[in-house]
Tab-separated table of C-alpha atoms (C1' of nucleotides) in Angstrom:
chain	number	residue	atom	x	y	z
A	1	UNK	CA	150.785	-155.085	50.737
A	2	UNK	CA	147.730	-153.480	49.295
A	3	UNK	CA	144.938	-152.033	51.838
A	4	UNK	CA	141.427	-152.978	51.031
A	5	UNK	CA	139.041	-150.164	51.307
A	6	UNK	CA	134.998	-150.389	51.683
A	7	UNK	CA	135.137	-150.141	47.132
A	8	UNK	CA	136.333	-153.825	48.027
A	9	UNK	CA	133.265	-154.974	49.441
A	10	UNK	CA	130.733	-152.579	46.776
A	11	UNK	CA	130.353	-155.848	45.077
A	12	UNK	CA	127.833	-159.235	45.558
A	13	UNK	CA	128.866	-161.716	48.908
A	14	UNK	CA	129.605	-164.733	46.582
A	15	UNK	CA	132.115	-162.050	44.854
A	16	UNK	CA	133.987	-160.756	47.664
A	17	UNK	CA	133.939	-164.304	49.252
A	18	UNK	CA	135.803	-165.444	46.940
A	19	UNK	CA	138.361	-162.644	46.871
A	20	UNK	CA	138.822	-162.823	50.450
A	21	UNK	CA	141.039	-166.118	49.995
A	22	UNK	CA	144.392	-165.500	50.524
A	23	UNK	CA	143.809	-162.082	51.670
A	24	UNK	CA	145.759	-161.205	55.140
A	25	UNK	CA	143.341	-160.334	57.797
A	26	UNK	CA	144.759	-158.706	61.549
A	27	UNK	CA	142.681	-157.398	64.268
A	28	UNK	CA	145.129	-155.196	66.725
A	29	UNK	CA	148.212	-157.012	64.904
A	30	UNK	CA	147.332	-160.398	65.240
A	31	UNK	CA	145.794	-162.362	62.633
A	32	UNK	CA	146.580	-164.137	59.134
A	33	UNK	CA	145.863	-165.457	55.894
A	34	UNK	CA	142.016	-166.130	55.131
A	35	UNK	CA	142.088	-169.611	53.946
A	36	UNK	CA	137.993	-170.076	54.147
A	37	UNK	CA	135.078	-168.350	53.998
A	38	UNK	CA	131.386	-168.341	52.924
A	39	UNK	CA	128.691	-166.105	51.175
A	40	UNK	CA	125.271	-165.123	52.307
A	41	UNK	CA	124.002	-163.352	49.023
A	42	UNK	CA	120.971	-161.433	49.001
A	43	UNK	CA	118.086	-162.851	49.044
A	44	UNK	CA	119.726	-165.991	50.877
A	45	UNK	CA	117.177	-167.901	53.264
A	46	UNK	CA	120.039	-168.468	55.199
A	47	UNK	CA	121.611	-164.860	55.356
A	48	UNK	CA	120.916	-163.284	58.500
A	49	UNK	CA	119.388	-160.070	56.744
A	50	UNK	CA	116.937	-162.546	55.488
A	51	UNK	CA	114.249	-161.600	57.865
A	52	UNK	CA	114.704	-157.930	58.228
A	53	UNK	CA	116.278	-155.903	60.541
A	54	UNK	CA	116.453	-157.055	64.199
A	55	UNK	CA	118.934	-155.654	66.623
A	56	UNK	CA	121.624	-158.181	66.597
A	57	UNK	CA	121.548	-157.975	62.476
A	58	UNK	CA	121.674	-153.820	62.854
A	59	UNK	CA	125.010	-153.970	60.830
A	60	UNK	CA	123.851	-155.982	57.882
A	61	UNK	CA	122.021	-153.209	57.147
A	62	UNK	CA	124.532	-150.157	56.664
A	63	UNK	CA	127.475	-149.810	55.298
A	64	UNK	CA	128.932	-152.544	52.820
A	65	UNK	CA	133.140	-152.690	54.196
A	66	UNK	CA	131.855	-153.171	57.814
A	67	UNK	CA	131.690	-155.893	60.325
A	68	UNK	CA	129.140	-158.011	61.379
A	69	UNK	CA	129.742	-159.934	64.611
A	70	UNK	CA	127.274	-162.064	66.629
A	71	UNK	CA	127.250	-164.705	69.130
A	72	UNK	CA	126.561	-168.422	68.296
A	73	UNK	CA	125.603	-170.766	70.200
A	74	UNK	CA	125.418	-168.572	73.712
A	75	UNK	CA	129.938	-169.440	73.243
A	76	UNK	CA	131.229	-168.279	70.399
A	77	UNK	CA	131.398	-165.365	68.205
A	78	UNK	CA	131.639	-165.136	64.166
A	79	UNK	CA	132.961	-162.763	62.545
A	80	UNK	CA	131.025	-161.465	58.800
A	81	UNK	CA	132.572	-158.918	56.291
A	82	UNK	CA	129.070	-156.497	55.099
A	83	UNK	CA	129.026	-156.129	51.127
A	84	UNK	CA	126.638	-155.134	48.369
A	85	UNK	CA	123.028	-155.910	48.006
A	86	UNK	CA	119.462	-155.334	48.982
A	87	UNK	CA	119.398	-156.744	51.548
A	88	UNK	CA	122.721	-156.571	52.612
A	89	UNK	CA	124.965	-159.762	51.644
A	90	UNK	CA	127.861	-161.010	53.940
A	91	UNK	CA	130.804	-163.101	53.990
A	92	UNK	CA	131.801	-165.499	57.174
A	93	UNK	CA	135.392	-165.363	57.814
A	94	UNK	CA	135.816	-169.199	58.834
A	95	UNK	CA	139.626	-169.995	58.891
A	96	UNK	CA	142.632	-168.219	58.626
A	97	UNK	CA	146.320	-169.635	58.423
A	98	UNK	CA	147.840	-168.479	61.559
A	99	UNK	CA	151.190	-165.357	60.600
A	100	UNK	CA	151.245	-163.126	62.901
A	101	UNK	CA	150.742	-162.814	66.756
A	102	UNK	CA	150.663	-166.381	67.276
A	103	UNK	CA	151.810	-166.180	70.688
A	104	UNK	CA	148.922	-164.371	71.915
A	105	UNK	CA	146.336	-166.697	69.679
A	106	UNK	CA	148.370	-169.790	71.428
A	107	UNK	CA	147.177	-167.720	74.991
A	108	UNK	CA	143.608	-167.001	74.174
A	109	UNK	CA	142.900	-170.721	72.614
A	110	UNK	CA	144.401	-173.004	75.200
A	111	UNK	CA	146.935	-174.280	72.402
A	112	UNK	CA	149.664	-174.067	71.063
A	113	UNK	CA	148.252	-176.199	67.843
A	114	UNK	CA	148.927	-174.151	65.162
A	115	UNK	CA	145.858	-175.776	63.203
A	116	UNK	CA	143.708	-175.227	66.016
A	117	UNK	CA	144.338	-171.658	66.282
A	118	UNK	CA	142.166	-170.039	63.416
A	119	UNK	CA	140.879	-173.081	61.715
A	120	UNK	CA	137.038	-172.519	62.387
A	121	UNK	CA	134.329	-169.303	62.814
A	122	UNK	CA	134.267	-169.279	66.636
A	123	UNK	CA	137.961	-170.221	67.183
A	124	UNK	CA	139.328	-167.418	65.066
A	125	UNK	CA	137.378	-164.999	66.653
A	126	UNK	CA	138.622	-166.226	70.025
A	127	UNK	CA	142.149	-165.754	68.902
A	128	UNK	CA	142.110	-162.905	67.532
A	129	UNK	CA	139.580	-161.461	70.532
A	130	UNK	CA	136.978	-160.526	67.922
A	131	UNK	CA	133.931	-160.026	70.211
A	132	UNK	CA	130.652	-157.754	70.221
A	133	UNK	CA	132.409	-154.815	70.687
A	134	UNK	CA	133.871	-154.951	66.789
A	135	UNK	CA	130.366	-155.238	65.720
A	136	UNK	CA	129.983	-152.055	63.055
A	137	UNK	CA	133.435	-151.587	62.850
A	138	UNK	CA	134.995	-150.826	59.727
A	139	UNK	CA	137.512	-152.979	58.406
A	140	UNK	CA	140.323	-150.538	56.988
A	141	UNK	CA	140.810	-148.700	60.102
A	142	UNK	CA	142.309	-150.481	63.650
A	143	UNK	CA	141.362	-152.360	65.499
A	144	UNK	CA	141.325	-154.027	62.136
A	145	UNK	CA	143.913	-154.018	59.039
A	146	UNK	CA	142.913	-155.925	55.843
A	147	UNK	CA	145.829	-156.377	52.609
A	148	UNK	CA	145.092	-157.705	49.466
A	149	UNK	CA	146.030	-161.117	48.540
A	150	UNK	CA	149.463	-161.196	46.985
A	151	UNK	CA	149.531	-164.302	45.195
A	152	UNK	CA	145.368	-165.907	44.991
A	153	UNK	CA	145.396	-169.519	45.963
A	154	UNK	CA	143.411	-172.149	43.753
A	155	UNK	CA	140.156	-171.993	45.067
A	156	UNK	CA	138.242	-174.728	46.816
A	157	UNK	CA	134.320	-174.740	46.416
A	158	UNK	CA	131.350	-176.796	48.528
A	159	UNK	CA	128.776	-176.517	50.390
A	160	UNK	CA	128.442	-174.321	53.317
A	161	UNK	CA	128.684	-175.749	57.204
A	162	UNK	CA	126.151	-175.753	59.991
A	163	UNK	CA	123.212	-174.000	58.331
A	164	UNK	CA	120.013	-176.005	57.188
A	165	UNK	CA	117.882	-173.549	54.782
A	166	UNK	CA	119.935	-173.363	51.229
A	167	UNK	CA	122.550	-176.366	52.333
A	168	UNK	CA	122.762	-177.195	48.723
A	169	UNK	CA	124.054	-173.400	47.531
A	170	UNK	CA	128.068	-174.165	46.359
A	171	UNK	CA	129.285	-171.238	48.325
A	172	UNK	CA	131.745	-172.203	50.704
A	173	UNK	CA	135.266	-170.933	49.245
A	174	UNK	CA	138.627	-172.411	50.381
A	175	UNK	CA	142.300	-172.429	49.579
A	176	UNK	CA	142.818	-175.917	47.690
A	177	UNK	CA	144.884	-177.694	49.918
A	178	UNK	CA	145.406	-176.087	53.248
A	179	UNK	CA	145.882	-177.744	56.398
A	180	UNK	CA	144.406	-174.632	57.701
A	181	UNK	CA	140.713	-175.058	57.049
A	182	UNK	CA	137.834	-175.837	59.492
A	183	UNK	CA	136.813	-179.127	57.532
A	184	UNK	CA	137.823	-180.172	54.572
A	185	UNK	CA	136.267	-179.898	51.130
A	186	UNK	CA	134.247	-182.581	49.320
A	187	UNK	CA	136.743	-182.728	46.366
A	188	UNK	CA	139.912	-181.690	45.612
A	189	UNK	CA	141.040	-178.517	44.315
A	190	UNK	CA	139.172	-176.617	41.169
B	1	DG	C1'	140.460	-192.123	61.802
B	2	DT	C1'	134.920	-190.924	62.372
B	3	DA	C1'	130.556	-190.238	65.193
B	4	DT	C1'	127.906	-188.424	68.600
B	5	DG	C1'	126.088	-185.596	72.201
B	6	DG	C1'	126.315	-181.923	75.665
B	7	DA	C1'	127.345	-177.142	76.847
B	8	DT	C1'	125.859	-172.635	76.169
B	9	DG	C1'	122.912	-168.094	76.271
B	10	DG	C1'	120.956	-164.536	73.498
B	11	DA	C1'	117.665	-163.455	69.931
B	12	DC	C1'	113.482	-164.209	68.268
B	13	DT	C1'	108.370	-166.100	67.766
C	1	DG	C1'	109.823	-172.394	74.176
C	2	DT	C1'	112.709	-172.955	70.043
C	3	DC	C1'	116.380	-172.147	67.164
C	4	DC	C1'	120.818	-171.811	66.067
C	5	DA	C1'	126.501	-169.728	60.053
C	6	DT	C1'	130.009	-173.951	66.907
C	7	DC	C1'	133.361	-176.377	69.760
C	8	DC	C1'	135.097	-179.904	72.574
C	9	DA	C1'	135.386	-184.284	74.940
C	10	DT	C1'	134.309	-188.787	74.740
C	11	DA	C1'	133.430	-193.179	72.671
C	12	DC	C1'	133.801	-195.834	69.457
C	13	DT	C1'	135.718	-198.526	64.517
DNA sequence: GTATGGATGGACT
DNA sequence: GTCCATCCATACT
């Protein structure tokens, strides 16, 4: 498996977003494949970095290759990859395909679903005990490990979830098919 | 299977 | 006081 180093994420969000697919993401050894994710590009009403530094957005403005973690919701946490731009970009880890640790995801979740593991922003963070304190943290060194993808799925593309400034902007990225993602994709495979 | 609404609490205006 | 890059349980068709 091939590390990815901070050079990874030297490039735009909607760039690295799409790399990320397939990609195996751990956090202390637990952890998967990333089967979803979505950009917040530069410039992006809907990118937290939008409005300027603040202190919960601190991260989105150092480093690209860093994470970006804040709470949602006063429940949950989600977990962004930093890259390129002025202002910062990110990318939303949203669903991984459970591999490795799933014991301890089963433990944290309150299931032993497999598809209800990892398949969502705030659930994947929760299994793989992604909280505040991995805010800044970079993401080729522990607690976090990052390997290339070894064989890139066909990629899915829509519309990203939740938000409700640039809800038209194509830039939610998925691997075609998986049972693994947080909602499935408007059409099939591209 | 889909739809809806409540919980939840910090960050920000 | 308002706004959320969500999740879960419940109530339906």
């Amino acid at each position: 498996m091939t590390p990815l180093d901070a050079g990874f994420f030297a490039r735009d969000a909607v760039t690295v977003a799409k790399a990320l697919i397939g990609a195996r993401l751990l956090v202390e050894g637990v952890g998967g494949l990333v089967v979803e994710t979505e950009a917040y590009d530069r410039d992006d009403p809907a990118s937290h970095s939008f409005g300027g530094p603040t202190r919960r957005n601190a991260s989105m403005f150092g480093p690209p290759g860093r994470a970006y973690v804040y709470r949602i919701y006063g429940a949950h946490w989600c977990l962004n990859a930093v890259c390129e731009g002025e202002p910062r970009g990110a990318v939303l880890i949203r669903a991984l395909e459970p591999t490795d640790g799933l014991e301890l995801m089963a433990l944290r979740r309150g299931t032993s679903d497999a598809r209800l593991l990892c398949s969502g922003p705030g659930r994947l963070c929760q299994a793989l005990a992604v909280t505040g304190a991995e805010d800044g943290l970079e993401f080729d060194r522990p607690p976090f490990a990052l390997f290339a993808a070894e064989d890139a799925p066909a990629l899915a593309i829509g519309p990203r979830i939740g938000i409700s400034k640039a809800a038209d902007v194509p830039w939610r990225f998925g691997a075609a098919g998986s049972r693994f993602l947080s909602r499935p994709f408007p059409k099939a495979a591209a």
